[in-house]
Tab-separated table of C-alpha atoms and ligand atoms in Angstrom:
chain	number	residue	atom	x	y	z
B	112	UNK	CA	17.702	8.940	4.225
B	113	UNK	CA	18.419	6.322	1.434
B	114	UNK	CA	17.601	3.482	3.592
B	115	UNK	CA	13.859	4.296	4.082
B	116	UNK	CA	11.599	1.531	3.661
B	117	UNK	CA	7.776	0.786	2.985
B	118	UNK	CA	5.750	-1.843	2.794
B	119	UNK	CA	3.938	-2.592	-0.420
B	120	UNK	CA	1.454	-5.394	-0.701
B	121	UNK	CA	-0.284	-6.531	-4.125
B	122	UNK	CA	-3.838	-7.771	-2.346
B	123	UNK	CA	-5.488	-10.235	-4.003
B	124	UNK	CA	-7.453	-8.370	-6.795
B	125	UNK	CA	-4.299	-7.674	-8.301
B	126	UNK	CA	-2.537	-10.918	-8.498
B	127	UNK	CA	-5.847	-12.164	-9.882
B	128	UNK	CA	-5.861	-9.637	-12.068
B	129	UNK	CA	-2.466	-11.039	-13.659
B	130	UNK	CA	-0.838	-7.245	-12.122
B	131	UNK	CA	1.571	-8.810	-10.522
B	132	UNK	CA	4.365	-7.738	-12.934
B	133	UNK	CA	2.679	-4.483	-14.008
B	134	UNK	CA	2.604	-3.516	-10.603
B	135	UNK	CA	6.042	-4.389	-9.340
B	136	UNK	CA	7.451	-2.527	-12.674
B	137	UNK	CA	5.871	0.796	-11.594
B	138	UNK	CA	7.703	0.710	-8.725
B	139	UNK	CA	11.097	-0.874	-9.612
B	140	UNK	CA	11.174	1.971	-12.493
B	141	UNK	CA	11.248	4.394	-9.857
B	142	UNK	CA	14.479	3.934	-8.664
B	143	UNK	CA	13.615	2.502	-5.342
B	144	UNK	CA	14.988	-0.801	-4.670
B	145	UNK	CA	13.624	-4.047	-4.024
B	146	UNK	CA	14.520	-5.525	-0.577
B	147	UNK	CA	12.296	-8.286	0.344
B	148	UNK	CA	9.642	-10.488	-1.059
B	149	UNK	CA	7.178	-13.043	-0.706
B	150	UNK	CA	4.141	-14.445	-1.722
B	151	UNK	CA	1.677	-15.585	1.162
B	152	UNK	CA	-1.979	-16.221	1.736
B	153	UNK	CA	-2.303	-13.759	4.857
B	154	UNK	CA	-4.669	-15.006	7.939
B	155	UNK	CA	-7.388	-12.811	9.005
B	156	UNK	CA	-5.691	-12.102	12.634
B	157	UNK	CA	-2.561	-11.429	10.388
B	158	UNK	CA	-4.587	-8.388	8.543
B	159	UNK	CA	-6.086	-7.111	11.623
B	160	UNK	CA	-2.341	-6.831	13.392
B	161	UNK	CA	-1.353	-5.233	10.132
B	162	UNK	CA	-4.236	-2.529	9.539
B	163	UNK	CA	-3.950	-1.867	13.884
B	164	UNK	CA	-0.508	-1.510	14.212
B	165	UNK	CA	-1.587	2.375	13.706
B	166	UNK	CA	-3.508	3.575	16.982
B	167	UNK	CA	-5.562	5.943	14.491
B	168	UNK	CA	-5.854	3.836	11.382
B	169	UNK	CA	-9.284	3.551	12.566
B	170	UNK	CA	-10.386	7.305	13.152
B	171	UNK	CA	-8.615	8.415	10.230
B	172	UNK	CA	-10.262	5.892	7.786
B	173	UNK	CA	-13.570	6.597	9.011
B	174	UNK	CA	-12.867	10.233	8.969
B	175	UNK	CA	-11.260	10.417	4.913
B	176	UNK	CA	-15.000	7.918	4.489
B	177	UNK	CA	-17.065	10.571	5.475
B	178	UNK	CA	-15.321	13.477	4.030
B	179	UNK	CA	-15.198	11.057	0.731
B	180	UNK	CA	-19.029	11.040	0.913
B	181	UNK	CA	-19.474	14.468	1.427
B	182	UNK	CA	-17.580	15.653	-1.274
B	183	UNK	CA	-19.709	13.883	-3.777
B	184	UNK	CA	-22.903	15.319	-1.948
B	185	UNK	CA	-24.009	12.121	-0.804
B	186	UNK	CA	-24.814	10.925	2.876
B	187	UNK	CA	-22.596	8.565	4.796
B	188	UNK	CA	-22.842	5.789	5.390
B	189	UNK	CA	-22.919	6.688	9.619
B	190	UNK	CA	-21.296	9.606	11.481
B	191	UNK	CA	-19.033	8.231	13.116
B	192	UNK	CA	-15.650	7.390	12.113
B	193	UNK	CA	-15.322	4.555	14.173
B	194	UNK	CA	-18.422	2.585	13.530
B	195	UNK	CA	-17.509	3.266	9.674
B	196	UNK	CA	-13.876	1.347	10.505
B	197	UNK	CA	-15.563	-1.426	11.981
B	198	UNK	CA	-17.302	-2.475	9.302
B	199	UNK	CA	-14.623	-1.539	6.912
B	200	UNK	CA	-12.082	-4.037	9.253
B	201	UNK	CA	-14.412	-6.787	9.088
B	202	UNK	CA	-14.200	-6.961	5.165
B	203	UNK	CA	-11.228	-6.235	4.906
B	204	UNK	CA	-9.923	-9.586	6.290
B	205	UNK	CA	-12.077	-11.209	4.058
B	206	UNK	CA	-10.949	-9.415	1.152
B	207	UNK	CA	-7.319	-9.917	1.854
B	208	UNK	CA	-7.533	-13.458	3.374
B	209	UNK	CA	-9.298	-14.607	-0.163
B	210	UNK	CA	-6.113	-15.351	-1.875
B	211	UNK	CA	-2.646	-15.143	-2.471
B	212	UNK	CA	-0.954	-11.865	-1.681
B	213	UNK	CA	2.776	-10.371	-2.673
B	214	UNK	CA	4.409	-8.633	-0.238
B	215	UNK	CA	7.347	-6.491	-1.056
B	216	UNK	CA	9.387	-3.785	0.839
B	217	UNK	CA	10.774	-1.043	-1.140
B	218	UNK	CA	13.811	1.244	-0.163
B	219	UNK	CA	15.140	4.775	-1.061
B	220	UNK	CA	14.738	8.390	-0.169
B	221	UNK	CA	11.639	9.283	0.661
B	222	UNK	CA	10.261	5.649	-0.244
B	223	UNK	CA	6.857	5.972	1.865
B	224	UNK	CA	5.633	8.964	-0.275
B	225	UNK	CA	6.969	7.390	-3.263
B	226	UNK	CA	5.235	4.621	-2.856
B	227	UNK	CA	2.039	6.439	-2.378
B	228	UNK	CA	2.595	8.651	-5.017
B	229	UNK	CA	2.682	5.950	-7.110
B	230	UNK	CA	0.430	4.067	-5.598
B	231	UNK	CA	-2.568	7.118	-5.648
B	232	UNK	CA	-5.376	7.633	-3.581
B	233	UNK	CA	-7.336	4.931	-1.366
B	234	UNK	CA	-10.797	5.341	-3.937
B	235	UNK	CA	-10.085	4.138	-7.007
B	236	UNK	CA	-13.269	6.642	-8.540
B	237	UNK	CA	-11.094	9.776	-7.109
B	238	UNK	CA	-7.148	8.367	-7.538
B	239	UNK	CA	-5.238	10.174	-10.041
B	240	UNK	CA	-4.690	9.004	-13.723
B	241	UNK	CA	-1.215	7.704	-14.251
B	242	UNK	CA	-1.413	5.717	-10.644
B	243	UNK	CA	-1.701	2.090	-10.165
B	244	UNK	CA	-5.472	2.968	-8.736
B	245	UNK	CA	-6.291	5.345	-11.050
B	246	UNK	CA	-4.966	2.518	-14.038
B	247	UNK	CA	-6.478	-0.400	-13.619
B	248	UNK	CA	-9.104	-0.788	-11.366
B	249	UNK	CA	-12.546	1.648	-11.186
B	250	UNK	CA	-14.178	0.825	-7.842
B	251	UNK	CA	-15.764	3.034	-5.719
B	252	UNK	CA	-16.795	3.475	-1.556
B	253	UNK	CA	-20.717	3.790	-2.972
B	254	UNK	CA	-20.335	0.607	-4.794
B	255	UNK	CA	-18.375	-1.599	-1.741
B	256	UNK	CA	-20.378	-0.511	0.789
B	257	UNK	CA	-23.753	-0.928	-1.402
B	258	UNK	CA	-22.597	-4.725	-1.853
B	259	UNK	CA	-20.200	-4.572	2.179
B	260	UNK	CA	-17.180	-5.495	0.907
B	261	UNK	CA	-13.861	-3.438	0.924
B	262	UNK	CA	-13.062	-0.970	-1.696
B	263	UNK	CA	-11.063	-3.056	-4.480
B	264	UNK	CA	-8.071	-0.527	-4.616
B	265	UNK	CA	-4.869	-3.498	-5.744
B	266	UNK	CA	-2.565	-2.369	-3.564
B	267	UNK	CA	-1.576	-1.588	0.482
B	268	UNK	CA	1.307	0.639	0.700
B	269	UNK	CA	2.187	2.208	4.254
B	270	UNK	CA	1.104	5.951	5.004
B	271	UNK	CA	4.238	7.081	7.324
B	272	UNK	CA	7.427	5.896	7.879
B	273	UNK	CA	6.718	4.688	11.555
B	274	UNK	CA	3.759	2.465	10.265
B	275	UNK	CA	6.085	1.391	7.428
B	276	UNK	CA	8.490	0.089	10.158
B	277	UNK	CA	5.609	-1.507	12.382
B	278	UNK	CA	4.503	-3.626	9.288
B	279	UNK	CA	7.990	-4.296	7.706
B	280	UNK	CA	8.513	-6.713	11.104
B	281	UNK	CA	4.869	-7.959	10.886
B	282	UNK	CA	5.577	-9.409	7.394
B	283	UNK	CA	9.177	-10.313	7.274
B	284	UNK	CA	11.613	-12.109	9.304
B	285	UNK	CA	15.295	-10.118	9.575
B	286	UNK	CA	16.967	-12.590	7.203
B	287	UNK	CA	14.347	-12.100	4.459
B	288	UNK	CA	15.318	-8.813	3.978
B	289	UNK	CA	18.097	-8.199	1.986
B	290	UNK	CA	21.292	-5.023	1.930
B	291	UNK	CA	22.789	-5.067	-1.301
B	292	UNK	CA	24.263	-2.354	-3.323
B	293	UNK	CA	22.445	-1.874	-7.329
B	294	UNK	CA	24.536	-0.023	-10.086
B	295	UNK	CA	21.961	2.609	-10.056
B	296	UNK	CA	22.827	3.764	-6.995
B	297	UNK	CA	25.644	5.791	-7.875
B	298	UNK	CA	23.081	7.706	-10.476
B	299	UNK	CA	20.624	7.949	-7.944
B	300	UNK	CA	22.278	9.095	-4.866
B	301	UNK	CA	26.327	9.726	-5.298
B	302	UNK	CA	27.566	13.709	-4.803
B	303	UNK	CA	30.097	13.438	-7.989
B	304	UNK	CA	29.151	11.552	-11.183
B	305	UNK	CA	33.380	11.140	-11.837
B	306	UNK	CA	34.578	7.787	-13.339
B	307	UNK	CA	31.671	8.032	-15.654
B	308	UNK	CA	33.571	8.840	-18.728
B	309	UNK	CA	36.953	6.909	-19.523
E	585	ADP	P1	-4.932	3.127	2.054
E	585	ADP	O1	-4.907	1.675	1.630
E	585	ADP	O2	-4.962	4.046	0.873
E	585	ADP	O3	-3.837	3.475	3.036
E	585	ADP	P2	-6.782	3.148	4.319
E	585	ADP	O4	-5.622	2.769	5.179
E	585	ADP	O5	-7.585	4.326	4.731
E	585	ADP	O6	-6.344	3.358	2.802
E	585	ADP	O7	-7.804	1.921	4.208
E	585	ADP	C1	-7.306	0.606	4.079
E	585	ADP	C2	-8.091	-0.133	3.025
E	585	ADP	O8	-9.448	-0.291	3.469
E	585	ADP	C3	-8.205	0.554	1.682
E	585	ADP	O9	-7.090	0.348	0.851
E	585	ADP	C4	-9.463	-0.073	1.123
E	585	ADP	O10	-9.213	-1.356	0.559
E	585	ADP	C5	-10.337	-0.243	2.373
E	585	ADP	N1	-11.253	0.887	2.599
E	585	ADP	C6	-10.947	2.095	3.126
E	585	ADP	N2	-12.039	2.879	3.224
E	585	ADP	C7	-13.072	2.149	2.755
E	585	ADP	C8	-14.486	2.380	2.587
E	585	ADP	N3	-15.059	3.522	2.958
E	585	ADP	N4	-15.252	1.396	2.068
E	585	ADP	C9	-14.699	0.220	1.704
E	585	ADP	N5	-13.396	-0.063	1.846
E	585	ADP	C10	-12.574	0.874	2.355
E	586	MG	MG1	-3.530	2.872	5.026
């Protein structure tokens, strides 16, 4: 269970947005290790592979769009899910194809719904206070699609542990990723705490 891993990308918003360490601290704080990373200016097939390698990334987007929408009482922006996703796709690529990206992969229990946690929700207007969203950026689904771009949200971090896996091997090679033990650890994760006091 220790060995889970997610993907975590800073888009290109946030290393614009000089986040890069910011970002990166939020999660190293955490306790979850870091075990790869890289810094890359992703192609637009690349981003496609990655936001597909889900078979219902695209139904479930649309889906959490509309619902979005509805909860605020306004219309959206078309009924159905799918035609929602293929607009979203197409900006998407040209959002995260702009500029340099950092892509990381974080490990430790339960490091998918860490990293969300931490990460908070897709719309920055809705995610929590104390996330990375809900910090630093204040973009909303009624301002990107009034101007058809994608929603400026900072981050990508994988939703399940399978689509975690899927992207892990779309981003980095084997020997990129690194097993190495931290001091922390034995704090973290080891039954007894003995040999801490002399
Ligand atoms: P998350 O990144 O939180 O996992 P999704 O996988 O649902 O969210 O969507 C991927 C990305 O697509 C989001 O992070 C965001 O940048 C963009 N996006 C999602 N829904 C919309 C929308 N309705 N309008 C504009 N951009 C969107
Ligand atoms: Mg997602």
């Amino acid at each position: 269970m220790t060995k889970e891993r997610t993907l975590v990308l800073i888009k290109p918003d946030g290393v614009q947005r000089s986040l890069i360490g910011e970002i990166i601290k939020r999660y190293e704080r955490s306790g979850l290790k870091l075990a790869g990373m890289k810094m890359a200016v992703p192609t637009s097939e690349h981003i496609e592979k990655h936001y597909t390698v889900d078979p219902n990334w695209r139904r479930v987007t649309g889906e959490k769009t509309i619902k979005s929408y509805k909860e605020k009482g306004l219309a959206p922006p078309s009924e159905d899910p799918l035609a929602i996703t293929a607009i979203i796709l197409e900006n998407l690529k040209k959002y995260i194809a702009s500029g340099p990206v950092i892509a990381m992969i974080w490990q430790g229990v339960h490091a998918v719904k860490i990293a969300r946690k931490i990460t908070g929700g897709t719309e920055p207007l809705t995610s929590d206070v104390g996330t990375i969203r809900g910090d630093f950026v204040l973009d909303s689904y009624q301002l990107s699609d009034a101007d058809g771009r994608a929603v400026r949200n900072l981050i990508h971090a994988s939703g399940s542990v399978d689509e975690a896996e899927k992207e892990i091997l779309l981003w980095f090679k084997p020997d990129e990723i690194i097993n190495y033990r931290l001091v922390q650890d034995e704090i973290l994760y080891d039954v007894n705490l003995d040999g801490i006091l002399e």
